[in-house]
Amino acid sequence: MTRLSVNINKIALIRNSRGANYPDLLKVACDCEEFGAQGITVHPRPDQRHIRYSDIPALKEVVKTEFNIEGYPSPEFMDLVIKNKPHQCTLVPDPPGVLTSDTGWDTARHQTFLKDIVSKLHDAGIRVSLFIDPVESRLHAAKETGTDRIEFYTGPYAHDFSSDKSKAVTPYATGALICNEIGLGINAGHDLNLHNTRFFKENVSGLLEVSIGHALVCDALYFGLKNTIHMYLRELA
Ligand code: PXP
Protein backbone atom coordinates (compact mmCIF):
# COMPACT_ATOMS: atom_id res chain seq x y z
CA MET A 1 0.00 0.00 0.00
CA THR A 2 1.22 3.49 -0.85
CA ARG A 3 0.02 6.12 1.58
CA LEU A 4 -0.93 9.64 0.55
CA SER A 5 0.48 12.40 2.72
CA VAL A 6 -0.96 15.79 1.80
CA ASN A 7 1.53 18.66 1.95
CA ILE A 8 -0.46 21.65 3.25
CA ASN A 9 2.17 24.35 2.68
CA LYS A 10 0.12 25.97 -0.09
CA ILE A 11 -2.89 26.27 2.23
CA ALA A 12 -0.71 28.20 4.68
CA LEU A 13 0.56 30.37 1.82
CA ILE A 14 -3.01 31.40 0.94
CA ARG A 15 -3.78 32.07 4.62
CA ASN A 16 -0.65 34.20 5.04
CA SER A 17 -1.47 36.32 2.00
CA ARG A 18 -4.32 38.03 3.90
CA GLY A 19 -3.10 38.02 7.48
CA ALA A 20 -6.13 36.34 9.05
CA ASN A 21 -6.75 32.66 9.82
CA TYR A 22 -8.53 31.82 6.58
CA PRO A 23 -8.35 29.17 5.29
CA ASP A 24 -7.93 27.55 8.69
CA LEU A 25 -4.89 25.30 8.41
CA LEU A 26 -5.97 23.00 11.23
CA LYS A 27 -9.41 22.49 9.73
CA VAL A 28 -7.91 21.75 6.32
CA ALA A 29 -5.52 19.21 7.86
CA CYS A 30 -8.39 17.49 9.68
CA ASP A 31 -10.57 17.57 6.56
CA CYS A 32 -7.80 16.02 4.43
CA GLU A 33 -7.66 13.17 6.93
CA GLU A 34 -11.44 12.83 7.00
CA PHE A 35 -11.44 12.66 3.18
CA GLY A 36 -8.95 9.77 3.31
CA ALA A 37 -5.42 11.20 3.37
CA GLN A 38 -3.16 8.95 5.40
CA GLY A 39 -0.74 11.66 6.42
CA ILE A 40 -0.12 15.39 6.66
CA THR A 41 3.19 16.94 5.61
CA VAL A 42 4.50 20.40 6.37
CA HIS A 43 7.73 22.02 5.27
CA PRO A 44 8.55 25.04 7.43
CA ARG A 45 11.17 27.16 5.69
CA PRO A 46 13.43 29.67 7.41
CA ASP A 47 11.43 32.69 6.10
CA GLN A 48 8.16 31.01 7.26
CA ARG A 49 6.43 32.18 4.10
CA HIS A 50 3.96 29.29 4.30
CA ILE A 51 4.00 27.02 7.34
CA ARG A 52 5.10 28.98 10.41
CA TYR A 53 7.04 27.43 13.25
CA SER A 54 4.11 28.44 15.47
CA ASP A 55 1.72 26.25 13.41
CA ILE A 56 3.52 23.07 14.37
CA PRO A 57 2.39 22.46 17.99
CA ALA A 58 -1.28 22.99 17.07
CA LEU A 59 -0.98 20.67 14.06
CA LYS A 60 0.70 18.03 16.19
CA GLU A 61 -2.34 18.18 18.49
CA VAL A 62 -4.94 17.64 15.76
CA VAL A 63 -3.25 15.38 13.18
CA LYS A 64 -4.42 11.84 13.81
CA THR A 65 -2.68 10.11 10.90
CA GLU A 66 1.04 10.32 10.14
CA PHE A 67 2.57 13.74 10.77
CA ASN A 68 5.65 14.41 8.64
CA ILE A 69 7.82 17.51 9.04
CA GLU A 70 10.28 18.24 6.24
CA GLY A 71 13.14 20.66 6.20
CA TYR A 72 16.80 21.50 6.41
CA PRO A 73 18.19 20.38 9.76
CA SER A 74 19.29 23.77 11.11
CA PRO A 75 19.52 24.07 14.91
CA GLU A 76 16.12 25.87 14.96
CA PHE A 77 14.50 23.17 12.82
CA MET A 78 15.92 20.37 14.95
CA ASP A 79 14.64 22.09 18.09
CA LEU A 80 11.17 22.40 16.59
CA VAL A 81 11.07 18.78 15.43
CA ILE A 82 12.42 17.28 18.64
CA LYS A 83 9.98 19.34 20.75
CA ASN A 84 6.98 18.34 18.64
CA LYS A 85 7.87 14.74 17.85
CA PRO A 86 6.22 14.06 14.49
CA HIS A 87 6.03 10.44 13.34
CA GLN A 88 8.52 11.20 10.59
CA CYS A 89 11.07 13.87 9.78
CA THR A 90 12.20 14.23 6.18
CA LEU A 91 15.54 15.96 5.86
CA VAL A 92 16.10 18.10 2.78
CA PRO A 93 19.30 19.91 1.77
CA ASP A 94 17.59 23.22 0.90
CA PRO A 95 19.56 26.42 1.33
CA PRO A 96 17.51 29.10 3.19
CA GLY A 97 16.19 31.20 0.27
CA VAL A 98 15.29 28.41 -2.18
CA LEU A 99 11.88 28.57 -3.90
CA THR A 100 11.28 24.84 -3.56
CA SER A 101 13.40 21.72 -2.99
CA ASP A 102 15.27 21.01 -6.20
CA THR A 103 17.87 18.40 -5.36
CA GLY A 104 18.52 15.55 -2.96
CA TRP A 105 21.32 15.09 -0.43
CA ASP A 106 24.81 14.19 -1.44
CA THR A 107 24.77 11.51 1.23
CA ALA A 108 28.45 10.58 0.83
CA ARG A 109 29.68 14.14 1.22
CA HIS A 110 27.40 14.93 4.16
CA GLN A 111 27.48 11.49 5.75
CA THR A 112 29.00 12.47 9.10
CA PHE A 113 26.61 15.42 9.48
CA LEU A 114 23.59 13.31 8.54
CA LYS A 115 24.60 10.42 10.80
CA ASP A 116 24.62 12.79 13.76
CA ILE A 117 21.24 14.33 12.84
CA VAL A 118 19.63 10.92 12.22
CA SER A 119 20.83 9.68 15.56
CA LYS A 120 19.44 12.77 17.38
CA LEU A 121 16.05 12.22 15.73
CA HIS A 122 16.11 8.52 16.58
CA ASP A 123 16.89 9.36 20.20
CA ALA A 124 13.67 11.42 20.17
CA GLY A 125 11.74 8.44 18.73
CA ILE A 126 11.25 10.00 15.30
CA ARG A 127 11.48 8.03 12.03
CA VAL A 128 13.84 9.63 9.52
CA SER A 129 13.70 9.94 5.76
CA LEU A 130 16.34 11.56 3.52
CA PHE A 131 15.34 13.44 0.37
CA ILE A 132 17.53 11.97 -2.36
CA ASP A 133 18.05 11.50 -6.08
CA PRO A 134 17.96 7.89 -7.32
CA VAL A 135 21.72 7.46 -7.57
CA GLU A 136 23.11 4.08 -6.48
CA SER A 137 26.12 5.40 -4.55
CA ARG A 138 23.92 7.91 -2.71
CA LEU A 139 21.48 5.19 -1.68
CA HIS A 140 24.28 3.08 -0.21
CA ALA A 141 25.70 6.16 1.53
CA ALA A 142 22.20 6.97 2.84
CA LYS A 143 22.00 3.52 4.41
CA GLU A 144 25.25 4.26 6.26
CA THR A 145 23.68 7.31 7.95
CA GLY A 146 21.21 5.04 9.76
CA THR A 147 18.14 6.61 8.10
CA ASP A 148 14.98 4.52 8.04
CA ARG A 149 13.75 5.70 4.67
CA ILE A 150 14.63 7.81 1.69
CA GLU A 151 12.29 10.13 -0.21
CA PHE A 152 12.98 10.07 -3.93
CA TYR A 153 13.08 13.58 -5.41
CA THR A 154 10.62 13.09 -8.27
CA GLY A 155 11.03 16.50 -9.95
CA PRO A 156 13.13 15.10 -12.85
CA TYR A 157 10.67 12.21 -13.30
CA ALA A 158 7.74 14.62 -13.53
CA HIS A 159 9.65 16.85 -15.92
CA ASP A 160 10.48 14.01 -18.34
CA PHE A 161 7.22 12.09 -17.93
CA SER A 162 5.46 13.52 -20.97
CA SER A 163 8.39 12.96 -23.37
CA ASP A 164 9.31 9.37 -22.33
CA LYS A 165 7.73 8.04 -19.16
CA SER A 166 9.54 4.68 -19.23
CA LYS A 167 12.91 6.37 -19.49
CA ALA A 168 11.87 8.89 -16.83
CA VAL A 169 10.97 6.22 -14.28
CA THR A 170 13.91 3.86 -14.89
CA PRO A 171 16.39 5.37 -12.39
CA TYR A 172 13.68 5.26 -9.69
CA ALA A 173 12.69 1.67 -10.51
CA THR A 174 16.35 0.63 -10.32
CA GLY A 175 16.90 2.68 -7.17
CA ALA A 176 13.88 1.05 -5.54
CA LEU A 177 15.33 -2.42 -6.11
CA ILE A 178 18.52 -1.33 -4.36
CA CYS A 179 16.53 0.18 -1.46
CA ASN A 180 14.55 -3.03 -1.10
CA GLU A 181 17.75 -5.05 -1.07
CA ILE A 182 19.61 -2.95 1.51
CA GLY A 183 16.58 -2.28 3.70
CA LEU A 184 15.67 1.35 3.11
CA GLY A 185 11.98 2.29 3.10
CA ILE A 186 10.87 4.33 0.09
CA ASN A 187 8.88 7.57 0.02
CA ALA A 188 8.63 9.93 -2.93
CA GLY A 189 7.59 13.47 -3.64
CA HIS A 190 7.78 16.63 -5.71
CA ASP A 191 5.73 17.49 -8.78
CA LEU A 192 3.67 14.33 -8.57
CA ASN A 193 0.19 14.85 -9.97
CA LEU A 194 -2.92 13.07 -11.24
CA HIS A 195 -1.18 12.14 -14.51
CA ASN A 196 2.16 10.81 -13.34
CA THR A 197 1.54 9.28 -9.90
CA ARG A 198 0.02 5.92 -10.92
CA PHE A 199 2.82 5.10 -13.37
CA PHE A 200 5.40 5.95 -10.73
CA LYS A 201 3.75 3.70 -8.16
CA GLU A 202 3.41 0.85 -10.66
CA ASN A 203 7.12 0.95 -11.45
CA VAL A 204 8.67 1.67 -8.07
CA SER A 205 8.49 -1.45 -6.02
CA GLY A 206 7.86 -1.00 -2.31
CA LEU A 207 6.71 2.64 -2.51
CA LEU A 208 5.44 3.33 1.01
CA GLU A 209 4.35 6.96 0.80
CA VAL A 210 4.01 9.91 -1.52
CA SER A 211 3.74 13.49 -0.32
CA ILE A 212 1.87 15.75 -2.68
CA GLY A 213 1.10 19.42 -2.28
CA HIS A 214 1.19 21.83 -5.19
CA ALA A 215 -0.70 19.83 -7.81
CA LEU A 216 -3.23 18.52 -5.30
CA VAL A 217 -4.13 22.02 -4.12
CA CYS A 218 -4.37 23.21 -7.76
CA ASP A 219 -6.64 20.27 -8.61
CA ALA A 220 -8.79 21.07 -5.58
CA LEU A 221 -9.64 24.46 -7.16
CA TYR A 222 -11.47 22.58 -9.91
CA PHE A 223 -12.66 19.39 -8.20
CA GLY A 224 -12.91 20.36 -4.53
CA LEU A 225 -10.69 18.97 -1.81
CA LYS A 226 -12.72 15.87 -1.05
CA ASN A 227 -13.02 14.75 -4.69
CA THR A 228 -9.38 15.55 -5.31
CA ILE A 229 -8.14 13.45 -2.42
CA HIS A 230 -10.35 10.58 -3.59
CA MET A 231 -8.91 10.94 -7.11
CA TYR A 232 -5.33 10.73 -5.80
CA LEU A 233 -6.21 7.76 -3.61
CA ARG A 234 -7.58 5.98 -6.68
CA GLU A 235 -4.28 6.57 -8.50
CA LEU A 236 -2.47 4.96 -5.58
CA ALA A 237 -4.87 2.01 -5.13
N1 PXP B 1 8.92 16.61 -0.83
C1 PXP B 1 9.70 17.69 -0.51
C2 PXP B 1 11.00 17.44 0.17
C3 PXP B 1 9.27 18.99 -0.80
O1 PXP B 1 10.06 20.02 -0.50
C4 PXP B 1 8.01 19.18 -1.42
C5 PXP B 1 7.54 20.57 -1.68
O2 PXP B 1 7.43 21.27 -0.47
C6 PXP B 1 7.24 18.04 -1.73
C7 PXP B 1 7.72 16.78 -1.44
C8 PXP B 1 5.91 18.15 -2.39
O3 PXP B 1 6.07 18.67 -3.67
P1 PXP B 1 4.82 19.24 -4.49
O4 PXP B 1 4.33 20.44 -3.75
O5 PXP B 1 5.39 19.53 -5.82
O6 PXP B 1 3.79 18.15 -4.51
mmCIF file with all atom_site columns, N, CA and C and ligand atoms in Angstrom, residues 7 9-10 41-43 45 50 68 70-71 90-92 94 99-102 131 151-154 188-193 211-216, ligand 1:
data_model
loop_
_atom_site.group_PDB
_atom_site.id
_atom_site.type_symbol
_atom_site.label_atom_id
_atom_site.label_alt_id
_atom_site.label_comp_id
_atom_site.label_asym_id
_atom_site.label_entity_id
_atom_site.label_seq_id
_atom_site.pdbx_PDB_ins_code
_atom_site.Cartn_x
_atom_site.Cartn_y
_atom_site.Cartn_z
_atom_site.occupancy
_atom_site.B_iso_or_equiv
_atom_site.pdbx_formal_charge
_atom_site.auth_seq_id
_atom_site.auth_comp_id
_atom_site.auth_asym_id
_atom_site.auth_atom_id
_atom_site.pdbx_PDB_model_num
ATOM   1   N N  . ASN A 1 7   ? 0.685  17.535 1.530   1.00 0.00 ? 7   ASN A N  1
ATOM   2   C CA . ASN A 1 7   ? 1.527  18.658 1.949   1.00 0.00 ? 7   ASN A CA 1
ATOM   3   C C  . ASN A 1 7   ? 0.647  19.921 1.951   1.00 0.00 ? 7   ASN A C  1
ATOM   4   N N  . ASN A 1 9   ? 1.467  23.059 2.764   1.00 0.00 ? 9   ASN A N  1
ATOM   5   C CA . ASN A 1 9   ? 2.168  24.352 2.680   1.00 0.00 ? 9   ASN A CA 1
ATOM   6   C C  . ASN A 1 9   ? 1.393  25.410 1.897   1.00 0.00 ? 9   ASN A C  1
ATOM   7   N N  . LYS A 1 10  ? 0.798  24.993 0.777   1.00 0.00 ? 10  LYS A N  1
ATOM   8   C CA . LYS A 1 10  ? 0.116  25.965 -0.094  1.00 0.00 ? 10  LYS A CA 1
ATOM   9   C C  . LYS A 1 10  ? -1.118 26.555 0.598   1.00 0.00 ? 10  LYS A C  1
ATOM   10  N N  . THR A 1 41  ? 1.791  16.490 5.682   1.00 0.00 ? 41  THR A N  1
ATOM   11  C CA . THR A 1 41  ? 3.188  16.942 5.611   1.00 0.00 ? 41  THR A CA 1
ATOM   12  C C  . THR A 1 41  ? 3.248  18.463 5.672   1.00 0.00 ? 41  THR A C  1
ATOM   13  N N  . VAL A 1 42  ? 4.229  18.957 6.384   1.00 0.00 ? 42  VAL A N  1
ATOM   14  C CA . VAL A 1 42  ? 4.502  20.403 6.365   1.00 0.00 ? 42  VAL A CA 1
ATOM   15  C C  . VAL A 1 42  ? 5.997  20.600 6.164   1.00 0.00 ? 42  VAL A C  1
ATOM   16  N N  . HIS A 1 43  ? 6.324  21.729 5.548   1.00 0.00 ? 43  HIS A N  1
ATOM   17  C CA . HIS A 1 43  ? 7.728  22.024 5.271   1.00 0.00 ? 43  HIS A CA 1
ATOM   18  C C  . HIS A 1 43  ? 7.992  23.464 5.708   1.00 0.00 ? 43  HIS A C  1
ATOM   19  N N  . ARG A 1 45  ? 9.907  26.631 6.235   1.00 0.00 ? 45  ARG A N  1
ATOM   20  C CA . ARG A 1 45  ? 11.168 27.159 5.695   1.00 0.00 ? 45  ARG A CA 1
ATOM   21  C C  . ARG A 1 45  ? 11.624 28.317 6.572   1.00 0.00 ? 45  ARG A C  1
ATOM   22  N N  . HIS A 1 50  ? 5.231  30.050 4.271   1.00 0.00 ? 50  HIS A N  1
ATOM   23  C CA . HIS A 1 50  ? 3.965  29.290 4.302   1.00 0.00 ? 50  HIS A CA 1
ATOM   24  C C  . HIS A 1 50  ? 3.731  28.724 5.698   1.00 0.00 ? 50  HIS A C  1
ATOM   25  N N  . ASN A 1 68  ? 4.309  14.399 9.219   1.00 0.00 ? 68  ASN A N  1
ATOM   26  C CA . ASN A 1 68  ? 5.651  14.413 8.640   1.00 0.00 ? 68  ASN A CA 1
ATOM   27  C C  . ASN A 1 68  ? 6.117  15.865 8.552   1.00 0.00 ? 68  ASN A C  1
ATOM   28  N N  . GLU A 1 70  ? 9.117  18.230 7.131   1.00 0.00 ? 70  GLU A N  1
ATOM   29  C CA . GLU A 1 70  ? 10.277 18.245 6.237   1.00 0.00 ? 70  GLU A CA 1
ATOM   30  C C  . GLU A 1 70  ? 11.083 19.509 6.473   1.00 0.00 ? 70  GLU A C  1
ATOM   31  N N  . GLY A 1 71  ? 12.367 19.432 6.162   1.00 0.00 ? 71  GLY A N  1
ATOM   32  C CA . GLY A 1 71  ? 13.145 20.665 6.195   1.00 0.00 ? 71  GLY A CA 1
ATOM   33  C C  . GLY A 1 71  ? 14.625 20.432 6.321   1.00 0.00 ? 71  GLY A C  1
ATOM   34  N N  . THR A 1 90  ? 11.521 14.383 7.463   1.00 0.00 ? 90  THR A N  1
ATOM   35  C CA . THR A 1 90  ? 12.205 14.226 6.177   1.00 0.00 ? 90  THR A CA 1
ATOM   36  C C  . THR A 1 90  ? 13.222 15.345 6.044   1.00 0.00 ? 90  THR A C  1
ATOM   37  N N  . LEU A 1 91  ? 14.468 14.960 5.927   1.00 0.00 ? 91  LEU A N  1
ATOM   38  C CA . LEU A 1 91  ? 15.544 15.957 5.861   1.00 0.00 ? 91  LEU A CA 1
ATOM   39  C C  . LEU A 1 91  ? 15.823 16.315 4.416   1.00 0.00 ? 91  LEU A C  1
ATOM   40  N N  . VAL A 1 92  ? 15.817 17.621 4.136   1.00 0.00 ? 92  VAL A N  1
ATOM   41  C CA . VAL A 1 92  ? 16.105 18.096 2.775   1.00 0.00 ? 92  VAL A CA 1
ATOM   42  C C  . VAL A 1 92  ? 17.292 19.067 2.816   1.00 0.00 ? 92  VAL A C  1
ATOM   43  N N  . ASP A 1 94  ? 17.881 21.890 1.445   1.00 0.00 ? 94  ASP A N  1
ATOM   44  C CA . ASP A 1 94  ? 17.585 23.224 0.897   1.00 0.00 ? 94  ASP A CA 1
ATOM   45  C C  . ASP A 1 94  ? 18.397 24.336 1.545   1.00 0.00 ? 94  ASP A C  1
ATOM   46  N N  . LEU A 1 99  ? 13.311 28.496 -3.611  1.00 0.00 ? 99  LEU A N  1
ATOM   47  C CA . LEU A 1 99  ? 11.876 28.571 -3.897  1.00 0.00 ? 99  LEU A CA 1
ATOM   48  C C  . LEU A 1 99  ? 11.190 27.268 -3.523  1.00 0.00 ? 99  LEU A C  1
ATOM   49  N N  . THR A 1 100 ? 11.795 26.155 -3.924  1.00 0.00 ? 100 THR A N  1
ATOM   50  C CA . THR A 1 100 ? 11.279 24.836 -3.563  1.00 0.00 ? 100 THR A CA 1
ATOM   51  C C  . THR A 1 100 ? 12.443 23.847 -3.632  1.00 0.00 ? 100 THR A C  1
ATOM   52  N N  . SER A 1 101 ? 12.295 22.693 -3.007  1.00 0.00 ? 101 SER A N  1
ATOM   53  C CA . SER A 1 101 ? 13.404 21.723 -2.993  1.00 0.00 ? 101 SER A CA 1
ATOM   54  C C  . SER A 1 101 ? 13.709 21.289 -4.422  1.00 0.00 ? 101 SER A C  1
ATOM   55  N N  . ASP A 1 102 ? 14.979 21.351 -4.807  1.00 0.00 ? 102 ASP A N  1
ATOM   56  C CA . ASP A 1 102 ? 15.269 21.012 -6.197  1.00 0.00 ? 102 ASP A CA 1
ATOM   57  C C  . ASP A 1 102 ? 16.454 20.063 -6.352  1.00 0.00 ? 102 ASP A C  1
ATOM   58  N N  . PHE A 1 131 ? 15.711 13.050 1.733   1.00 0.00 ? 131 PHE A N  1
ATOM   59  C CA . PHE A 1 131 ? 15.344 13.436 0.368   1.00 0.00 ? 131 PHE A CA 1
ATOM   60  C C  . PHE A 1 131 ? 16.551 13.205 -0.535  1.00 0.00 ? 131 PHE A C  1
ATOM   61  N N  . GLU A 1 151 ? 13.366 9.600  0.633   1.00 0.00 ? 151 GLU A N  1
ATOM   62  C CA . GLU A 1 151 ? 12.287 10.134 -0.208  1.00 0.00 ? 151 GLU A CA 1
ATOM   63  C C  . GLU A 1 151 ? 12.908 10.468 -1.557  1.00 0.00 ? 151 GLU A C  1
ATOM   64  N N  . PHE A 1 152 ? 12.477 9.762  -2.592  1.00 0.00 ? 152 PHE A N  1
ATOM   65  C CA . PHE A 1 152 ? 12.981 10.068 -3.926  1.00 0.00 ? 152 PHE A CA 1
ATOM   66  C C  . PHE A 1 152 ? 12.494 11.452 -4.353  1.00 0.00 ? 152 PHE A C  1
ATOM   67  N N  . TYR A 1 153 ? 13.432 12.273 -4.828  1.00 0.00 ? 153 TYR A N  1
ATOM   68  C CA . TYR A 1 153 ? 13.077 13.577 -5.408  1.00 0.00 ? 153 TYR A CA 1
ATOM   69  C C  . TYR A 1 153 ? 12.561 13.306 -6.821  1.00 0.00 ? 153 TYR A C  1
ATOM   70  N N  . THR A 1 154 ? 11.246 13.488 -7.015  1.00 0.00 ? 154 THR A N  1
ATOM   71  C CA . THR A 1 154 ? 10.623 13.088 -8.272  1.00 0.00 ? 154 THR A CA 1
ATOM   72  C C  . THR A 1 154 ? 10.476 14.235 -9.276  1.00 0.00 ? 154 THR A C  1
ATOM   73  N N  . ALA A 1 188 ? 8.322  9.147  -1.730  1.00 0.00 ? 188 ALA A N  1
ATOM   74  C CA . ALA A 1 188 ? 8.626  9.933  -2.928  1.00 0.00 ? 188 ALA A CA 1
ATOM   75  C C  . ALA A 1 188 ? 7.813  11.210 -2.905  1.00 0.00 ? 188 ALA A C  1
ATOM   76  N N  . GLY A 1 189 ? 8.353  12.237 -3.560  1.00 0.00 ? 189 GLY A N  1
ATOM   77  C CA . GLY A 1 189 ? 7.590  13.469 -3.645  1.00 0.00 ? 189 GLY A CA 1
ATOM   78  C C  . GLY A 1 189 ? 8.266  14.527 -4.475  1.00 0.00 ? 189 GLY A C  1
ATOM   79  N N  . HIS A 1 190 ? 7.487  15.415 -4.946  1.00 0.00 ? 190 HIS A N  1
ATOM   80  C CA . HIS A 1 190 ? 7.784  16.628 -5.706  1.00 0.00 ? 190 HIS A CA 1
ATOM   81  C C  . HIS A 1 190 ? 7.238  16.506 -7.121  1.00 0.00 ? 190 HIS A C  1
ATOM   82  N N  . ASP A 1 191 ? 6.320  17.397 -7.441  1.00 0.00 ? 191 ASP A N  1
ATOM   83  C CA . ASP A 1 191 ? 5.733  17.486 -8.782  1.00 0.00 ? 191 ASP A CA 1
ATOM   84  C C  . ASP A 1 191 ? 4.943  16.247 -9.185  1.00 0.00 ? 191 ASP A C  1
ATOM   85  N N  . LEU A 1 192 ? 4.570  15.434 -8.220  1.00 0.00 ? 192 LEU A N  1
ATOM   86  C CA . LEU A 1 192 ? 3.669  14.331 -8.566  1.00 0.00 ? 192 LEU A CA 1
ATOM   87  C C  . LEU A 1 192 ? 2.275  14.920 -8.755  1.00 0.00 ? 192 LEU A C  1
ATOM   88  N N  . ASN A 1 193 ? 1.517  14.316 -9.676  1.00 0.00 ? 193 ASN A N  1
ATOM   89  C CA . ASN A 1 193 ? 0.186  14.853 -9.969  1.00 0.00 ? 193 ASN A CA 1
ATOM   90  C C  . ASN A 1 193 ? -0.739 13.725 -10.430 1.00 0.00 ? 193 ASN A C  1
ATOM   91  N N  . SER A 1 211 ? 4.261  12.234 -0.879  1.00 0.00 ? 211 SER A N  1
ATOM   92  C CA . SER A 1 211 ? 3.744  13.487 -0.319  1.00 0.00 ? 211 SER A CA 1
ATOM   93  C C  . SER A 1 211 ? 3.505  14.423 -1.492  1.00 0.00 ? 211 SER A C  1
ATOM   94  N N  . ILE A 1 212 ? 2.279  14.944 -1.535  1.00 0.00 ? 212 ILE A N  1
ATOM   95  C CA . ILE A 1 212 ? 1.870  15.751 -2.683  1.00 0.00 ? 212 ILE A CA 1
ATOM   96  C C  . ILE A 1 212 ? 1.202  17.023 -2.171  1.00 0.00 ? 212 ILE A C  1
ATOM   97  N N  . GLY A 1 213 ? 1.657  18.155 -2.716  1.00 0.00 ? 213 GLY A N  1
ATOM   98  C CA . GLY A 1 213 ? 1.101  19.423 -2.275  1.00 0.00 ? 213 GLY A CA 1
ATOM   99  C C  . GLY A 1 213 ? 0.604  20.283 -3.421  1.00 0.00 ? 213 GLY A C  1
ATOM   100 N N  . HIS A 1 214 ? 1.537  20.793 -4.215  1.00 0.00 ? 214 HIS A N  1
ATOM   101 C CA . HIS A 1 214 ? 1.193  21.825 -5.190  1.00 0.00 ? 214 HIS A CA 1
ATOM   102 C C  . HIS A 1 214 ? 0.085  21.389 -6.157  1.00 0.00 ? 214 HIS A C  1
ATOM   103 N N  . ALA A 1 215 ? 0.286  20.259 -6.811  1.00 0.00 ? 215 ALA A N  1
ATOM   104 C CA . ALA A 1 215 ? -0.699 19.825 -7.814  1.00 0.00 ? 215 ALA A CA 1
ATOM   105 C C  . ALA A 1 215 ? -2.042 19.499 -7.158  1.00 0.00 ? 215 ALA A C  1
ATOM   106 N N  . LEU A 1 216 ? -1.979 18.917 -5.976  1.00 0.00 ? 216 LEU A N  1
ATOM   107 C CA . LEU A 1 216 ? -3.226 18.521 -5.300  1.00 0.00 ? 216 LEU A CA 1
ATOM   108 C C  . LEU A 1 216 ? -4.059 19.762 -4.944  1.00 0.00 ? 216 LEU A C  1
HETATM 109 N N1 . PXP B 2 .   ? 8.917  16.610 -0.831  1.00 0.00 ? 1   PXP B N1 1
HETATM 110 C C1 . PXP B 2 .   ? 9.697  17.686 -0.505  1.00 0.00 ? 1   PXP B C1 1
HETATM 111 C C2 . PXP B 2 .   ? 11.001 17.436 0.171   1.00 0.00 ? 1   PXP B C2 1
HETATM 112 C C3 . PXP B 2 .   ? 9.274  18.986 -0.805  1.00 0.00 ? 1   PXP B C3 1
HETATM 113 O O1 . PXP B 2 .   ? 10.058 20.022 -0.504  1.00 0.00 ? 1   PXP B O1 1
HETATM 114 C C4 . PXP B 2 .   ? 8.011  19.179 -1.420  1.00 0.00 ? 1   PXP B C4 1
HETATM 115 C C5 . PXP B 2 .   ? 7.536  20.572 -1.680  1.00 0.00 ? 1   PXP B C5 1
HETATM 116 O O2 . PXP B 2 .   ? 7.429  21.267 -0.474  1.00 0.00 ? 1   PXP B O2 1
HETATM 117 C C6 . PXP B 2 .   ? 7.244  18.036 -1.727  1.00 0.00 ? 1   PXP B C6 1
HETATM 118 C C7 . PXP B 2 .   ? 7.721  16.777 -1.438  1.00 0.00 ? 1   PXP B C7 1
HETATM 119 C C8 . PXP B 2 .   ? 5.907  18.154 -2.386  1.00 0.00 ? 1   PXP B C8 1
HETATM 120 O O3 . PXP B 2 .   ? 6.068  18.672 -3.668  1.00 0.00 ? 1   PXP B O3 1
HETATM 121 P P1 . PXP B 2 .   ? 4.818  19.240 -4.487  1.00 0.00 ? 1   PXP B P1 1
HETATM 122 O O4 . PXP B 2 .   ? 4.334  20.445 -3.750  1.00 0.00 ? 1   PXP B O4 1
HETATM 123 O O5 . PXP B 2 .   ? 5.393  19.535 -5.824  1.00 0.00 ? 1   PXP B O5 1
HETATM 124 O O6 . PXP B 2 .   ? 3.791  18.149 -4.509  1.00 0.00 ? 1   PXP B O6 1
#
